[in-house]
PDB file of C-alpha atoms in Angstrom:
ATOM      1  CA  MET A   1       9.388 -16.206 -16.102  1.00 67.00           C
ATOM      2  CA  GLN A   2       5.919 -17.524 -15.307  1.00 76.00           C
ATOM      3  CA  THR A   3       3.177 -15.122 -14.278  1.00 84.00           C
ATOM      4  CA  LEU A   4       2.116 -15.676 -10.694  1.00 90.00           C
ATOM      5  CA  ASN A   5      -1.458 -16.839 -10.240  1.00 88.00           C
ATOM      6  CA  ARG A   6      -3.246 -19.404  -8.121  1.00 91.00           C
ATOM      7  CA  THR A   7      -3.669 -21.797 -11.042  1.00 88.00           C
ATOM      8  CA  ARG A   8       0.079 -22.125 -11.602  1.00 90.00           C
ATOM      9  CA  PHE A   9       0.974 -21.775  -7.919  1.00 90.00           C
ATOM     10  CA  PRO A  10      -1.878 -23.354  -5.952  1.00 88.00           C
ATOM     11  CA  GLY A  11      -1.942 -23.275  -2.190  1.00 88.00           C
ATOM     12  CA  LYS A  12      -4.180 -22.610   0.735  1.00 92.00           C
ATOM     13  CA  GLN A  13      -6.320 -19.474   0.658  1.00 94.00           C
ATOM     14  CA  TYR A  14      -7.228 -17.865   3.948  1.00 97.00           C
ATOM     15  CA  PRO A  15     -10.453 -16.122   4.977  1.00 98.00           C
ATOM     16  CA  THR A  16     -10.129 -12.342   5.062  1.00 98.00           C
ATOM     17  CA  LYS A  17      -9.378 -11.301   8.634  1.00 99.00           C
ATOM     18  CA  ILE A  18      -7.030  -8.396   7.916  1.00 98.00           C
ATOM     19  CA  ILE A  19      -7.610  -5.045   6.234  1.00 98.00           C
ATOM     20  CA  GLN A  20      -4.430  -3.327   5.120  1.00 97.00           C
ATOM     21  CA  PHE A  21      -4.460   0.322   4.047  1.00 93.00           C
ATOM     22  CA  GLY A  22      -1.599   0.763   1.605  1.00 90.00           C
ATOM     23  CA  GLU A  23      -0.011  -1.433  -1.051  1.00 90.00           C
ATOM     24  CA  GLY A  24       3.582  -0.243  -0.766  1.00 88.00           C
ATOM     25  CA  ASN A  25       6.772  -2.250  -0.495  1.00 90.00           C
ATOM     26  CA  PHE A  26       7.159  -1.865   3.270  1.00 91.00           C
ATOM     27  CA  LEU A  27       3.778  -3.353   4.112  1.00 94.00           C
ATOM     28  CA  ARG A  28       4.094  -6.128   1.551  1.00 94.00           C
ATOM     29  CA  ALA A  29       7.664  -7.094   2.491  1.00 94.00           C
ATOM     30  CA  PHE A  30       7.287  -6.687   6.259  1.00 95.00           C
ATOM     31  CA  ILE A  31       3.700  -7.110   7.488  1.00 97.00           C
ATOM     32  CA  ASP A  32       2.390  -9.417   4.747  1.00 98.00           C
ATOM     33  CA  TRP A  33       5.565 -11.510   4.894  1.00 97.00           C
ATOM     34  CA  GLN A  34       5.102 -11.979   8.651  1.00 98.00           C
ATOM     35  CA  ILE A  35       1.410 -12.826   8.246  1.00 98.00           C
ATOM     36  CA  ASP A  36       2.369 -15.385   5.610  1.00 97.00           C
ATOM     37  CA  LEU A  37       4.873 -17.011   7.991  1.00 97.00           C
ATOM     38  CA  LEU A  38       2.327 -16.991  10.824  1.00 98.00           C
ATOM     39  CA  ASN A  39      -0.257 -18.634   8.570  1.00 98.00           C
ATOM     40  CA  GLU A  40       2.248 -21.338   7.708  1.00 97.00           C
ATOM     41  CA  GLN A  41       3.606 -21.940  11.219  1.00 98.00           C
ATOM     42  CA  THR A  42       0.570 -21.283  13.451  1.00 98.00           C
ATOM     43  CA  ASP A  43      -3.199 -21.447  13.250  1.00 97.00           C
ATOM     44  CA  LEU A  44      -3.605 -17.720  12.440  1.00 98.00           C
ATOM     45  CA  ASN A  45      -5.520 -18.588   9.243  1.00 98.00           C
ATOM     46  CA  ALA A  46      -5.809 -14.942   8.154  1.00 98.00           C
ATOM     47  CA  GLY A  47      -6.134 -13.555   4.653  1.00 98.00           C
ATOM     48  CA  ILE A  48      -5.455  -9.922   3.771  1.00 98.00           C
ATOM     49  CA  THR A  49      -7.523  -7.462   1.779  1.00 98.00           C
ATOM     50  CA  ILE A  50      -5.372  -4.539   0.673  1.00 97.00           C
ATOM     51  CA  VAL A  51      -7.071  -1.156   0.270  1.00 95.00           C
ATOM     52  CA  ARG A  52      -5.234   1.062  -2.219  1.00 92.00           C
ATOM     53  CA  PRO A  53      -5.702   4.573  -0.789  1.00 87.00           C
ATOM     54  CA  ILE A  54      -4.464   6.545  -3.806  1.00 85.00           C
ATOM     55  CA  ASN A  55      -5.999   6.996  -7.240  1.00 86.00           C
ATOM     56  CA  THR A  56      -3.367   5.352  -9.406  1.00 83.00           C
ATOM     57  CA  ASP A  57      -2.940   2.152 -11.359  1.00 80.00           C
ATOM     58  CA  PHE A  58       0.795   2.020 -10.696  1.00 78.00           C
ATOM     59  CA  PRO A  59       2.052  -0.312  -9.534  1.00 78.00           C
ATOM     60  CA  PRO A  60      -0.432  -2.708 -11.128  1.00 85.00           C
ATOM     61  CA  SER A  61      -2.962  -4.238  -8.770  1.00 87.00           C
ATOM     62  CA  LEU A  62      -2.045  -7.510  -7.101  1.00 91.00           C
ATOM     63  CA  ASN A  63      -5.396  -8.771  -8.393  1.00 93.00           C
ATOM     64  CA  THR A  64      -3.652  -9.370 -11.743  1.00 91.00           C
ATOM     65  CA  GLN A  65      -1.640 -12.102  -9.950  1.00 94.00           C
ATOM     66  CA  ASP A  66      -4.447 -13.398  -7.711  1.00 94.00           C
ATOM     67  CA  GLY A  67      -2.810 -11.610  -4.765  1.00 95.00           C
ATOM     68  CA  LEU A  68       0.456 -13.517  -5.125  1.00 95.00           C
ATOM     69  CA  TYR A  69       3.864 -11.842  -5.187  1.00 95.00           C
ATOM     70  CA  THR A  70       7.461 -12.659  -4.293  1.00 95.00           C
ATOM     71  CA  THR A  71       9.439 -11.210  -1.396  1.00 96.00           C
ATOM     72  CA  VAL A  72      13.239 -11.459  -1.505  1.00 96.00           C
ATOM     73  CA  ILE A  73      15.232 -11.266   1.741  1.00 94.00           C
ATOM     74  CA  ARG A  74      18.923 -10.420   1.352  1.00 96.00           C
ATOM     75  CA  GLY A  75      21.457  -9.521   4.005  1.00 96.00           C
ATOM     76  CA  LEU A  76      23.216 -11.052   6.975  1.00 97.00           C
ATOM     77  CA  ASP A  77      21.744 -13.295   9.638  1.00 94.00           C
ATOM     78  CA  GLU A  78      22.491 -13.117  13.374  1.00 96.00           C
ATOM     79  CA  HIS A  79      25.751 -15.053  12.803  1.00 96.00           C
ATOM     80  CA  GLY A  80      26.970 -12.735  10.049  1.00 97.00           C
ATOM     81  CA  ASP A  81      26.289 -15.288   7.320  1.00 97.00           C
ATOM     82  CA  THR A  82      24.915 -14.137   3.975  1.00 98.00           C
ATOM     83  CA  VAL A  83      21.209 -14.788   3.494  1.00 96.00           C
ATOM     84  CA  LYS A  84      19.200 -14.754   0.270  1.00 97.00           C
ATOM     85  CA  GLN A  85      15.682 -16.154   0.411  1.00 95.00           C
ATOM     86  CA  SER A  86      12.729 -15.857  -1.944  1.00 96.00           C
ATOM     87  CA  ARG A  87       9.182 -16.506  -0.803  1.00 96.00           C
ATOM     88  CA  ILE A  88       5.877 -16.389  -2.649  1.00 95.00           C
ATOM     89  CA  ILE A  89       3.451 -14.512  -0.411  1.00 97.00           C
ATOM     90  CA  ARG A  90       0.065 -16.255  -0.496  1.00 96.00           C
ATOM     91  CA  SER A  91      -1.870 -14.443   2.250  1.00 98.00           C
ATOM     92  CA  VAL A  92      -3.207 -11.556   0.147  1.00 97.00           C
ATOM     93  CA  ASN A  93      -6.706 -12.335  -1.103  1.00 97.00           C
ATOM     94  CA  ASN A  94      -7.411  -9.209  -3.094  1.00 97.00           C
ATOM     95  CA  GLU A  95      -6.761  -5.517  -3.531  1.00 96.00           C
ATOM     96  CA  ILE A  96      -9.495  -2.894  -3.532  1.00 96.00           C
ATOM     97  CA  ASN A  97      -8.938   0.453  -5.227  1.00 94.00           C
ATOM     98  CA  ILE A  98     -11.028   2.753  -3.067  1.00 92.00           C
ATOM     99  CA  TYR A  99     -11.596   5.129  -6.005  1.00 92.00           C
ATOM    100  CA  HIS A 100     -12.897   2.428  -8.360  1.00 93.00           C
ATOM    101  CA  ASP A 101     -14.427  -0.073  -5.930  1.00 94.00           C
ATOM    102  CA  TYR A 102     -15.882   2.101  -3.169  1.00 95.00           C
ATOM    103  CA  ASP A 103     -18.924  -0.132  -2.585  1.00 97.00           C
ATOM    104  CA  GLU A 104     -16.672  -3.173  -2.199  1.00 97.00           C
ATOM    105  CA  TYR A 105     -14.588  -1.177   0.289  1.00 97.00           C
ATOM    106  CA  LEU A 106     -17.698  -0.316   2.321  1.00 97.00           C
ATOM    107  CA  GLN A 107     -18.636  -4.013   2.441  1.00 97.00           C
ATOM    108  CA  LEU A 108     -15.502  -4.662   4.516  1.00 97.00           C
ATOM    109  CA  ALA A 109     -17.288  -2.998   7.454  1.00 96.00           C
ATOM    110  CA  HIS A 110     -19.806  -5.865   7.424  1.00 98.00           C
ATOM    111  CA  ASN A 111     -17.153  -8.594   7.692  1.00 98.00           C
ATOM    112  CA  LEU A 112     -17.406  -9.828  11.287  1.00 98.00           C
ATOM    113  CA  ASP A 113     -14.241 -11.914  10.852  1.00 98.00           C
ATOM    114  CA  ILE A 114     -11.934  -8.863  10.628  1.00 98.00           C
ATOM    115  CA  ARG A 115      -9.388  -9.079  13.473  1.00 98.00           C
ATOM    116  CA  PHE A 116      -6.600  -6.693  12.465  1.00 98.00           C
ATOM    117  CA  ILE A 117      -6.182  -3.446  10.560  1.00 96.00           C
ATOM    118  CA  PHE A 118      -2.764  -2.254   9.378  1.00 96.00           C
ATOM    119  CA  SER A 119      -1.973   1.106   7.847  1.00 92.00           C
ATOM    120  CA  ASN A 120       1.172   2.771   6.601  1.00 84.00           C
ATOM    121  CA  THR A 121      -0.229   5.411   4.296  1.00 66.00           C
ATOM    122  CA  THR A 122       1.456   8.770   3.849  1.00 67.00           C
ATOM    123  CA  GLU A 123      -0.203  12.147   3.520  1.00 65.00           C
ATOM    124  CA  ALA A 124      -0.707  11.289  -0.169  1.00 63.00           C
ATOM    125  CA  GLY A 125      -3.157   8.571   0.821  1.00 60.00           C
ATOM    126  CA  ILE A 126      -5.034  10.399   3.584  1.00 67.00           C
ATOM    127  CA  SER A 127      -7.358  13.312   2.942  1.00 68.00           C
ATOM    128  CA  TYR A 128     -10.182  15.090   4.721  1.00 69.00           C
ATOM    129  CA  ASN A 129     -13.017  16.568   2.698  1.00 75.00           C
ATOM    130  CA  GLU A 130     -15.843  18.555   4.267  1.00 78.00           C
TER     131      GLU A 130
END
């Protein structure tokens, strides 16, 4: 299997207009998938910067694949027919690990193009320190 990267799988890159807190499966397979479809079918033209809110290197950062990953949809459609679709998600521009790249994270506040912020972090990714 080929490693995903933008050299092997070129395509349009979108300007960062979305900050997403959390790198988990739900956000990637639901929100990012929808953003990818909207980019393809409308003029949304929005790239995503993912902020990893926990201090771990697992799963590996999407930066190792230039933000690309595959979503697989399996199940039944509205007619009861079996569906199996694979899609390379191209809307993620980069991932920032807040513990390693804090200055880069702070720079997001200066991006005047940001239009949306999504978050689905659990208590493991949210903390308050006095």
